[in-house]
């Protein structure tokens, strides 16, 4: 069972829907909170299958960018195209049904439900069975998909445990399992390594690098070691604007970036 | 020998049956059998007035528990939904008010009454889901108050203050369903249907999603769910349960009037759910039984200790306060804590208990 199969789709299906359009195309996206511009005129293009890291200090607008892409917040201005389709006016659930997924910086899980129920809910969310009044049967495809995803993120031992009883690291792994549910075409990971132990970080890197090559993602990550190992390109943000884009090595060596973010204790924001 | 040998298929079937029986705790069997044989040793008054009424109020309160416990939406409109179903049965079916009642047969009047109740519940739900917490309580209370005053002032359809009397259940299968034993089994049956439906749905995708909406609506939207649509659908299902309870309530007293679904009864339904506990579907039925016992026997208790019987509401209030004070999550919470306490190792956990 590959991770892709566990996510409930086949390689041929995925390639056929990918097409030639950009996975994500943001043009002139701004987000104002009163007088504060959290995002200013953002242009961002991510190709299908591309893995992008978004870096920046606290308050740079990274999570706001995610919120605008997924529909948690409506952008004040600008266009957001997902695989060629304009989605800026769509509610969050419509974007998710088109294959967009995300994880949250602070785990947003269903604490009263078990691990398996959480992933099962995530699998149902993009299926027609989400309004079903009938319990899943033993051979239910969505339940099987949920069980496989629980296995993929190494949570088999706690699959029937209530989420409120999980460790922080396990909750982060569960977030990833939920993001992989259904048929994701593109995933936004919001600081998935925050608060993880070195062993858990290694597991996370293995999960991310083990994703099918055509499944693109954007990752916000303060841990440069994780970010640069799992991303092919890097976008630096500062004060709600895109400050620099390039390959990980270029960004790492860029003097301006070093001065702003990598160099000195001040720049190393965490949170 | 061939008779005692079983095929692999039959073995598998036997195992499955064993599993099915084993999964049901012994306590369930005891309660189930006790309820079924209750008419053998209980008086007509107990069957009709205590258990019949408890099952009905339990059902209406169960609809609130479904919304509140699983959906995080405390709705005070459930009694109005029940009252509307009762009114519709009286209007579409037979009553002593022949000028208004249409006299349609029960197989049209009852489904129609339930459909109207569901439509009403859905409309109120679609308004209420735009609010949260205290505001949901307020908006549903406002609708309940509006329903009470509207039915009291409208004579053309709802017959104003006096409402409808002579609203009787149909003589289906030649049984007079208002006799104590048939009515007991009628209410027990529908209470069991409502209870097991809610229990079943709580583990179906719809019920799980509703609990997800309760825990984290923003995340549910991020998983592809239309949160408001789910909440409104929950209101519709809850209205079906409340409506069924409302029809039985109307049959029990053979009448429906604005006072049946007034603000006091609307709050009583919440009190019942809180007394029993909103975490599981059995809570409202436990709460309803305690409420009915208090309401039925409080006067006798007061008179027996030489106090005025007029103060029976005070005794009910004190009982409610005592339960909420000692267990904010109702009697179910008290039961859960006692179960946890029993399971603890007295040597290992003693220190933690003191903390």
Short mmCIF file of N, CA and C in Angstrom, two decimals, chain B residues 7-169:
data_model
loop_
_atom_site.label_atom_id
_atom_site.label_comp_id
_atom_site.label_asym_id
_atom_site.label_seq_id
_atom_site.Cartn_x
_atom_site.Cartn_y
_atom_site.Cartn_z
N UNK B 7 -20.40 -26.03 9.95
CA UNK B 7 -19.58 -25.62 8.80
C UNK B 7 -18.81 -24.36 9.19
N UNK B 8 -17.74 -24.02 8.45
CA UNK B 8 -17.02 -22.76 8.76
C UNK B 8 -17.93 -21.55 8.70
N UNK B 9 -18.86 -21.59 7.74
CA UNK B 9 -19.76 -20.44 7.60
C UNK B 9 -20.64 -20.29 8.83
N UNK B 10 -21.16 -21.42 9.31
CA UNK B 10 -22.03 -21.32 10.49
C UNK B 10 -21.23 -20.94 11.72
N UNK B 11 -19.97 -21.42 11.77
CA UNK B 11 -19.10 -21.02 12.91
C UNK B 11 -18.90 -19.51 12.93
N UNK B 12 -18.67 -19.00 11.72
CA UNK B 12 -18.47 -17.54 11.63
C UNK B 12 -19.72 -16.80 12.07
N UNK B 13 -20.88 -17.35 11.67
CA UNK B 13 -22.14 -16.74 12.04
C UNK B 13 -22.33 -16.78 13.55
N UNK B 14 -21.99 -17.98 14.13
CA UNK B 14 -22.11 -18.12 15.60
C UNK B 14 -21.25 -17.10 16.32
N UNK B 15 -20.01 -16.94 15.79
CA UNK B 15 -19.08 -16.00 16.43
C UNK B 15 -19.63 -14.58 16.37
N UNK B 16 -20.24 -14.26 15.20
CA UNK B 16 -20.78 -12.93 15.04
C UNK B 16 -21.94 -12.70 16.01
N UNK B 17 -22.80 -13.76 16.17
CA UNK B 17 -23.92 -13.64 17.10
C UNK B 17 -23.42 -13.48 18.53
N UNK B 18 -22.39 -14.26 18.85
CA UNK B 18 -21.83 -14.16 20.19
C UNK B 18 -21.31 -12.75 20.43
N UNK B 19 -20.64 -12.24 19.41
CA UNK B 19 -20.10 -10.87 19.52
C UNK B 19 -21.23 -9.88 19.79
N UNK B 20 -22.31 -10.05 19.04
CA UNK B 20 -23.43 -9.12 19.14
C UNK B 20 -24.01 -9.15 20.55
N UNK B 21 -24.15 -10.35 21.11
CA UNK B 21 -24.70 -10.45 22.47
C UNK B 21 -23.70 -9.93 23.50
N UNK B 22 -22.44 -10.27 23.24
CA UNK B 22 -21.42 -9.87 24.22
C UNK B 22 -21.23 -8.36 24.28
N UNK B 23 -21.47 -7.73 23.15
CA UNK B 23 -21.24 -6.29 23.11
C UNK B 23 -22.23 -5.52 23.98
N UNK B 24 -23.40 -6.10 24.24
CA UNK B 24 -24.41 -5.40 25.02
C UNK B 24 -24.19 -5.69 26.50
N UNK B 25 -23.93 -4.67 27.31
CA UNK B 25 -23.66 -4.90 28.74
C UNK B 25 -24.88 -5.49 29.46
N UNK B 26 -24.59 -6.22 30.54
CA UNK B 26 -25.66 -6.89 31.28
C UNK B 26 -26.71 -5.90 31.79
N UNK B 27 -26.24 -4.70 32.17
CA UNK B 27 -27.16 -3.69 32.69
C UNK B 27 -28.26 -3.34 31.68
N UNK B 28 -27.90 -3.35 30.40
CA UNK B 28 -28.88 -3.04 29.36
C UNK B 28 -29.99 -4.08 29.33
N UNK B 29 -29.57 -5.34 29.45
CA UNK B 29 -30.55 -6.43 29.41
C UNK B 29 -31.52 -6.30 30.59
N UNK B 30 -30.98 -6.00 31.77
CA UNK B 30 -31.80 -5.88 32.97
C UNK B 30 -32.84 -4.77 32.78
N UNK B 31 -32.37 -3.61 32.32
CA UNK B 31 -33.28 -2.47 32.11
C UNK B 31 -34.33 -2.81 31.05
N UNK B 32 -33.87 -3.44 29.98
CA UNK B 32 -34.76 -3.78 28.87
C UNK B 32 -35.87 -4.73 29.34
N UNK B 33 -35.49 -5.78 30.06
CA UNK B 33 -36.48 -6.76 30.53
C UNK B 33 -37.41 -6.12 31.57
N UNK B 34 -36.82 -5.31 32.46
CA UNK B 34 -37.63 -4.64 33.49
C UNK B 34 -38.69 -3.75 32.84
N UNK B 35 -38.29 -3.01 31.79
CA UNK B 35 -39.25 -2.14 31.12
C UNK B 35 -40.34 -2.93 30.40
N UNK B 36 -39.94 -4.07 29.83
CA UNK B 36 -40.92 -4.87 29.09
C UNK B 36 -41.96 -5.52 30.02
N UNK B 37 -41.54 -5.93 31.21
CA UNK B 37 -42.49 -6.61 32.11
C UNK B 37 -43.09 -5.65 33.14
N UNK B 38 -42.79 -4.37 33.00
CA UNK B 38 -43.29 -3.37 33.96
C UNK B 38 -44.81 -3.45 34.18
N UNK B 39 -45.61 -3.59 33.13
CA UNK B 39 -47.07 -3.62 33.36
C UNK B 39 -47.52 -4.74 34.28
N UNK B 40 -46.69 -5.77 34.47
CA UNK B 40 -47.09 -6.90 35.33
C UNK B 40 -47.17 -6.48 36.79
N UNK B 41 -46.40 -5.49 37.18
CA UNK B 41 -46.40 -5.13 38.61
C UNK B 41 -46.59 -3.64 38.89
N UNK B 42 -46.68 -2.82 37.86
CA UNK B 42 -46.87 -1.37 38.10
C UNK B 42 -48.34 -1.00 37.95
N UNK B 43 -48.75 0.03 38.70
CA UNK B 43 -50.15 0.46 38.63
C UNK B 43 -50.41 1.22 37.33
N UNK B 44 -51.68 1.37 37.01
CA UNK B 44 -52.05 2.10 35.80
C UNK B 44 -51.51 3.53 35.84
N UNK B 45 -51.61 4.14 37.02
CA UNK B 45 -51.13 5.52 37.17
C UNK B 45 -49.62 5.59 36.88
N UNK B 46 -48.88 4.64 37.43
CA UNK B 46 -47.42 4.63 37.22
C UNK B 46 -47.10 4.45 35.74
N UNK B 47 -47.81 3.53 35.11
CA UNK B 47 -47.52 3.26 33.69
C UNK B 47 -47.83 4.47 32.82
N UNK B 48 -49.00 5.06 33.06
CA UNK B 48 -49.49 6.11 32.18
C UNK B 48 -48.86 7.45 32.52
N UNK B 49 -48.93 7.80 33.81
CA UNK B 49 -48.56 9.15 34.20
C UNK B 49 -47.07 9.30 34.48
N UNK B 50 -46.46 8.25 35.01
CA UNK B 50 -45.04 8.37 35.34
C UNK B 50 -44.18 7.94 34.15
N UNK B 51 -44.32 6.67 33.74
CA UNK B 51 -43.43 6.19 32.67
C UNK B 51 -43.83 6.75 31.30
N UNK B 52 -45.14 6.75 31.01
CA UNK B 52 -45.58 7.28 29.71
C UNK B 52 -45.10 8.71 29.51
N UNK B 53 -45.32 9.52 30.54
CA UNK B 53 -44.92 10.94 30.46
C UNK B 53 -43.40 11.07 30.40
N UNK B 54 -42.70 10.24 31.18
CA UNK B 54 -41.23 10.29 31.17
C UNK B 54 -40.68 9.96 29.79
N UNK B 55 -41.23 8.93 29.16
CA UNK B 55 -40.74 8.56 27.83
C UNK B 55 -40.96 9.71 26.84
N UNK B 56 -42.12 10.36 26.94
CA UNK B 56 -42.45 11.45 26.01
C UNK B 56 -41.51 12.65 26.24
N UNK B 57 -41.43 13.08 27.50
CA UNK B 57 -40.55 14.22 27.79
C UNK B 57 -39.10 13.85 27.49
N UNK B 58 -38.76 12.59 27.74
CA UNK B 58 -37.40 12.11 27.42
C UNK B 58 -37.10 12.24 25.93
N UNK B 59 -38.10 11.92 25.10
CA UNK B 59 -37.90 12.03 23.64
C UNK B 59 -37.69 13.48 23.22
N UNK B 60 -38.53 14.37 23.75
CA UNK B 60 -38.40 15.78 23.35
C UNK B 60 -37.04 16.32 23.85
N UNK B 61 -36.70 15.91 25.06
CA UNK B 61 -35.41 16.34 25.60
C UNK B 61 -34.25 15.69 24.86
N UNK B 62 -34.47 14.47 24.36
CA UNK B 62 -33.44 13.78 23.56
C UNK B 62 -33.12 14.60 22.31
N UNK B 63 -34.15 15.22 21.73
CA UNK B 63 -33.90 16.03 20.53
C UNK B 63 -33.00 17.21 20.88
N UNK B 64 -33.18 17.74 22.10
CA UNK B 64 -32.30 18.83 22.55
C UNK B 64 -30.89 18.29 22.81
N UNK B 65 -30.84 17.10 23.42
CA UNK B 65 -29.52 16.49 23.70
C UNK B 65 -28.76 16.23 22.39
N UNK B 66 -29.49 15.78 21.35
CA UNK B 66 -28.85 15.51 20.05
C UNK B 66 -28.20 16.78 19.51
N UNK B 67 -28.94 17.89 19.61
CA UNK B 67 -28.40 19.16 19.12
C UNK B 67 -27.31 19.70 20.05
N UNK B 68 -27.57 19.63 21.36
CA UNK B 68 -26.64 20.22 22.32
C UNK B 68 -25.42 19.35 22.58
N UNK B 69 -25.68 18.06 22.83
CA UNK B 69 -24.59 17.15 23.18
C UNK B 69 -23.69 16.83 22.00
N UNK B 70 -24.27 16.56 20.84
CA UNK B 70 -23.47 16.20 19.66
C UNK B 70 -23.14 17.41 18.79
N UNK B 71 -24.06 18.39 18.77
CA UNK B 71 -23.84 19.52 17.85
C UNK B 71 -23.38 20.80 18.53
N UNK B 72 -23.41 20.83 19.87
CA UNK B 72 -23.02 22.04 20.57
C UNK B 72 -24.01 23.19 20.40
N UNK B 73 -25.27 22.86 20.07
CA UNK B 73 -26.27 23.92 19.84
C UNK B 73 -27.42 23.70 20.84
N UNK B 74 -27.50 24.55 21.84
CA UNK B 74 -28.57 24.42 22.83
C UNK B 74 -29.80 25.14 22.30
N UNK B 75 -30.81 24.34 21.93
CA UNK B 75 -32.01 24.90 21.32
C UNK B 75 -33.17 24.83 22.30
N UNK B 76 -33.80 25.96 22.55
CA UNK B 76 -34.98 25.99 23.43
C UNK B 76 -36.28 25.91 22.64
N UNK B 77 -36.16 25.61 21.36
CA UNK B 77 -37.37 25.60 20.53
C UNK B 77 -37.97 24.19 20.41
N UNK B 78 -37.32 23.20 21.01
CA UNK B 78 -37.76 21.82 20.80
C UNK B 78 -39.18 21.57 21.29
N UNK B 79 -39.55 22.21 22.40
CA UNK B 79 -40.91 22.03 22.90
C UNK B 79 -41.93 22.67 21.95
N UNK B 80 -41.54 23.76 21.31
CA UNK B 80 -42.43 24.40 20.33
C UNK B 80 -42.61 23.50 19.12
N UNK B 81 -41.52 22.84 18.70
CA UNK B 81 -41.61 21.91 17.56
C UNK B 81 -42.56 20.77 17.93
N UNK B 82 -42.40 20.26 19.17
CA UNK B 82 -43.28 19.18 19.64
C UNK B 82 -44.73 19.68 19.68
N UNK B 83 -44.92 20.89 20.19
CA UNK B 83 -46.26 21.47 20.28
C UNK B 83 -46.88 21.64 18.90
N UNK B 84 -46.07 22.08 17.94
CA UNK B 84 -46.59 22.28 16.58
C UNK B 84 -47.05 20.95 15.99
N UNK B 85 -46.26 19.89 16.21
CA UNK B 85 -46.67 18.56 15.72
C UNK B 85 -47.99 18.15 16.36
N UNK B 86 -48.13 18.43 17.66
CA UNK B 86 -49.39 18.12 18.36
C UNK B 86 -50.54 18.91 17.77
N UNK B 87 -50.32 20.18 17.52
CA UNK B 87 -51.35 21.03 16.91
C UNK B 87 -51.74 20.50 15.53
N UNK B 88 -50.74 20.11 14.75
CA UNK B 88 -51.01 19.67 13.38
C UNK B 88 -51.84 18.38 13.36
N UNK B 89 -51.56 17.49 14.33
CA UNK B 89 -52.35 16.26 14.43
C UNK B 89 -53.80 16.62 14.75
N UNK B 90 -53.97 17.61 15.62
CA UNK B 90 -55.32 18.03 15.99
C UNK B 90 -56.01 18.73 14.80
N UNK B 91 -55.25 19.49 14.04
CA UNK B 91 -55.84 20.24 12.92
C UNK B 91 -56.12 19.33 11.72
N UNK B 92 -55.12 18.52 11.36
CA UNK B 92 -55.32 17.63 10.19
C UNK B 92 -56.23 16.46 10.53
N UNK B 93 -56.15 15.98 11.78
CA UNK B 93 -56.93 14.81 12.18
C UNK B 93 -58.23 15.22 12.87
N UNK B 94 -58.55 14.47 13.91
CA UNK B 94 -59.82 14.71 14.63
C UNK B 94 -59.58 15.37 15.98
N UNK B 95 -60.55 16.21 16.37
CA UNK B 95 -60.55 16.76 17.73
C UNK B 95 -61.98 17.17 18.04
N UNK B 96 -62.18 17.69 19.25
CA UNK B 96 -63.53 18.14 19.61
C UNK B 96 -63.88 19.46 18.92
N UNK B 97 -62.87 20.15 18.40
CA UNK B 97 -63.11 21.43 17.71
C UNK B 97 -63.34 21.11 16.23
N UNK B 98 -64.51 20.70 15.91
CA UNK B 98 -64.78 20.20 14.55
C UNK B 98 -64.78 21.31 13.50
N UNK B 99 -64.92 22.57 13.95
CA UNK B 99 -64.89 23.67 12.99
C UNK B 99 -63.52 23.81 12.33
N UNK B 100 -62.51 23.48 13.09
CA UNK B 100 -61.14 23.67 12.58
C UNK B 100 -60.55 22.34 12.11
N UNK B 101 -60.71 21.31 12.90
CA UNK B 101 -60.08 20.02 12.55
C UNK B 101 -60.61 19.50 11.22
N UNK B 102 -59.70 19.02 10.39
CA UNK B 102 -60.06 18.60 9.05
C UNK B 102 -60.57 17.16 9.00
N UNK B 103 -60.25 16.38 10.03
CA UNK B 103 -60.76 15.02 10.10
C UNK B 103 -60.14 14.06 9.11
N UNK B 104 -58.92 14.37 8.66
CA UNK B 104 -58.24 13.47 7.73
C UNK B 104 -57.81 12.21 8.46
N UNK B 105 -57.68 11.09 7.74
CA UNK B 105 -57.26 9.83 8.40
C UNK B 105 -55.85 9.95 8.99
N UNK B 106 -55.57 9.10 10.00
CA UNK B 106 -54.32 9.20 10.74
C UNK B 106 -53.09 9.01 9.86
N UNK B 107 -53.22 8.16 8.81
CA UNK B 107 -52.04 7.88 7.97
C UNK B 107 -51.69 9.07 7.07
N UNK B 108 -52.56 10.05 7.03
CA UNK B 108 -52.20 11.31 6.34
C UNK B 108 -51.84 12.37 7.39
N UNK B 109 -52.66 12.45 8.44
CA UNK B 109 -52.48 13.51 9.44
C UNK B 109 -51.13 13.40 10.17
N UNK B 110 -50.77 12.17 10.57
CA UNK B 110 -49.53 12.03 11.37
C UNK B 110 -48.28 12.35 10.54
N UNK B 111 -48.11 11.72 9.34
CA UNK B 111 -46.91 12.09 8.55
C UNK B 111 -46.87 13.58 8.21
N UNK B 112 -48.05 14.13 7.91
CA UNK B 112 -48.10 15.55 7.57
C UNK B 112 -47.69 16.40 8.77
N UNK B 113 -48.15 16.01 9.95
CA UNK B 113 -47.78 16.74 11.18
C UNK B 113 -46.28 16.70 11.38
N UNK B 114 -45.69 15.53 11.15
CA UNK B 114 -44.24 15.40 11.33
C UNK B 114 -43.48 16.21 10.29
N UNK B 115 -44.00 16.23 9.07
CA UNK B 115 -43.34 17.01 8.01
C UNK B 115 -43.37 18.50 8.35
N UNK B 116 -44.55 18.97 8.81
CA UNK B 116 -44.67 20.40 9.17
C UNK B 116 -43.70 20.72 10.32
N UNK B 117 -43.63 19.81 11.31
CA UNK B 117 -42.71 20.02 12.45
C UNK B 117 -41.27 20.08 11.97
N UNK B 118 -40.93 19.19 11.02
CA UNK B 118 -39.55 19.18 10.50
C UNK B 118 -39.25 20.46 9.72
N UNK B 119 -40.23 20.92 8.95
CA UNK B 119 -40.02 22.17 8.20
C UNK B 119 -39.80 23.33 9.17
N UNK B 120 -40.64 23.37 10.21
CA UNK B 120 -40.50 24.42 11.23
C UNK B 120 -39.13 24.34 11.91
N UNK B 121 -38.76 23.12 12.31
CA UNK B 121 -37.45 22.92 12.96
C UNK B 121 -36.30 23.34 12.04
N UNK B 122 -36.45 23.04 10.75
CA UNK B 122 -35.40 23.38 9.78
C UNK B 122 -35.28 24.89 9.60
N UNK B 123 -36.44 25.55 9.54
CA UNK B 123 -36.42 27.01 9.37
C UNK B 123 -35.78 27.68 10.60
N UNK B 124 -36.23 27.23 11.79
CA UNK B 124 -35.64 27.80 13.01
C UNK B 124 -34.14 27.49 13.06
N UNK B 125 -33.79 26.27 12.66
CA UNK B 125 -32.38 25.87 12.64
C UNK B 125 -31.57 26.75 11.72
N UNK B 126 -32.13 27.05 10.54
CA UNK B 126 -31.36 27.86 9.58
C UNK B 126 -31.14 29.28 10.09
N UNK B 127 -32.03 29.73 10.99
CA UNK B 127 -31.79 31.04 11.64
C UNK B 127 -30.77 30.89 12.76
N UNK B 128 -30.95 29.82 13.55
CA UNK B 128 -30.14 29.66 14.78
C UNK B 128 -28.68 29.34 14.48
N UNK B 129 -28.42 28.63 13.36
CA UNK B 129 -27.03 28.22 13.10
C UNK B 129 -26.11 29.40 12.78
N UNK B 130 -26.71 30.54 12.54
CA UNK B 130 -25.87 31.72 12.27
C UNK B 130 -25.35 32.34 13.57
N UNK B 131 -25.81 31.77 14.69
CA UNK B 131 -25.36 32.27 15.99
C UNK B 131 -24.67 31.15 16.75
N UNK B 132 -24.06 31.50 17.87
CA UNK B 132 -23.40 30.48 18.69
C UNK B 132 -23.64 30.76 20.16
N UNK B 133 -23.53 29.72 20.98
CA UNK B 133 -23.57 29.84 22.43
C UNK B 133 -24.84 30.48 22.94
N UNK B 134 -24.67 31.52 23.75
CA UNK B 134 -25.79 32.17 24.42
C UNK B 134 -26.78 32.74 23.40
N UNK B 135 -26.27 33.15 22.22
CA UNK B 135 -27.14 33.75 21.22
C UNK B 135 -28.07 32.70 20.59
N UNK B 136 -27.58 31.47 20.47
CA UNK B 136 -28.45 30.38 19.97
C UNK B 136 -29.59 30.16 20.96
N UNK B 137 -29.25 30.17 22.25
CA UNK B 137 -30.27 29.99 23.28
C UNK B 137 -31.29 31.12 23.18
N UNK B 138 -30.80 32.33 23.03
CA UNK B 138 -31.69 33.49 23.00
C UNK B 138 -32.61 33.47 21.77
N UNK B 139 -32.05 33.14 20.62
CA UNK B 139 -32.87 33.19 19.39
C UNK B 139 -33.92 32.08 19.42
N UNK B 140 -33.56 30.92 19.93
CA UNK B 140 -34.53 29.82 19.98
C UNK B 140 -35.58 30.09 21.06
N UNK B 141 -35.16 30.73 22.15
CA UNK B 141 -36.13 31.11 23.20
C UNK B 141 -37.10 32.15 22.64
N UNK B 142 -36.58 33.07 21.83
CA UNK B 142 -37.44 34.09 21.22
C UNK B 142 -38.47 33.45 20.30
N UNK B 143 -38.03 32.45 19.53
CA UNK B 143 -38.97 31.75 18.63
C UNK B 143 -40.01 30.99 19.47
N UNK B 144 -39.56 30.37 20.57
CA UNK B 144 -40.49 29.63 21.44
C UNK B 144 -41.54 30.59 22.03
N UNK B 145 -41.09 31.77 22.44
CA UNK B 145 -42.01 32.76 23.01
C UNK B 145 -42.98 33.24 21.92
N UNK B 146 -42.45 33.47 20.73
CA UNK B 146 -43.30 33.92 19.62
C UNK B 146 -44.34 32.85 19.29
N UNK B 147 -43.92 31.59 19.31
CA UNK B 147 -44.85 30.49 19.01
C UNK B 147 -45.97 30.45 20.06
N UNK B 148 -45.59 30.61 21.33
CA UNK B 148 -46.57 30.58 22.42
C UNK B 148 -47.62 31.69 22.24
N UNK B 149 -47.14 32.92 22.02
CA UNK B 149 -48.08 34.04 21.90
C UNK B 149 -48.89 33.95 20.62
N UNK B 150 -48.27 33.46 19.56
CA UNK B 150 -48.99 33.35 18.29
C UNK B 150 -50.14 32.34 18.42
N UNK B 151 -49.85 31.18 19.00
CA UNK B 151 -50.90 30.16 19.14
C UNK B 151 -52.00 30.65 20.09
N UNK B 152 -51.63 31.46 21.08
CA UNK B 152 -52.62 31.94 22.04
C UNK B 152 -53.54 33.00 21.43
N UNK B 153 -52.98 33.73 20.46
CA UNK B 153 -53.76 34.84 19.89
C UNK B 153 -54.44 34.47 18.58
N UNK B 154 -54.02 33.36 17.98
CA UNK B 154 -54.59 32.99 16.69
C UNK B 154 -55.75 32.01 16.89
N UNK B 155 -56.95 32.44 16.50
CA UNK B 155 -58.13 31.58 16.68
C UNK B 155 -58.51 30.84 15.41
N UNK B 156 -58.11 31.38 14.26
CA UNK B 156 -58.52 30.79 12.99
C UNK B 156 -57.92 29.40 12.80
N UNK B 157 -56.66 29.23 13.18
CA UNK B 157 -55.98 27.94 12.96
C UNK B 157 -55.71 27.22 14.28
N UNK B 158 -55.22 27.95 15.29
CA UNK B 158 -54.78 27.31 16.53
C UNK B 158 -55.82 27.38 17.65
N UNK B 159 -56.96 27.96 17.38
CA UNK B 159 -58.07 28.07 18.34
C UNK B 159 -57.69 28.78 19.63
N UNK B 160 -56.77 29.68 19.54
CA UNK B 160 -56.44 30.59 20.64
C UNK B 160 -56.12 29.94 21.96
N UNK B 161 -56.60 30.57 23.04
CA UNK B 161 -56.22 30.19 24.40
C UNK B 161 -56.58 28.74 24.74
N UNK B 162 -57.77 28.32 24.28
CA UNK B 162 -58.22 26.99 24.70
C UNK B 162 -57.63 25.85 23.87
N UNK B 163 -57.11 26.13 22.69
CA UNK B 163 -56.48 25.09 21.88
C UNK B 163 -57.46 24.02 21.45
N UNK B 164 -56.98 22.78 21.42
CA UNK B 164 -57.81 21.66 20.95
C UNK B 164 -57.92 20.61 22.06
N UNK B 165 -59.12 20.12 22.27
CA UNK B 165 -59.26 18.94 23.15
C UNK B 165 -59.89 17.80 22.34
N UNK B 166 -59.94 16.65 22.97
CA UNK B 166 -60.49 15.47 22.28
C UNK B 166 -59.59 14.99 21.16
N UNK B 167 -58.29 15.21 21.30
CA UNK B 167 -57.33 14.72 20.29
C UNK B 167 -56.90 13.31 20.71
N UNK B 168 -57.42 12.31 20.04
CA UNK B 168 -57.19 10.93 20.49
C UNK B 168 -56.38 10.15 19.46
N UNK B 169 -55.62 9.17 19.95
CA UNK B 169 -54.88 8.32 18.99
C UNK B 169 -55.86 7.44 18.21
#
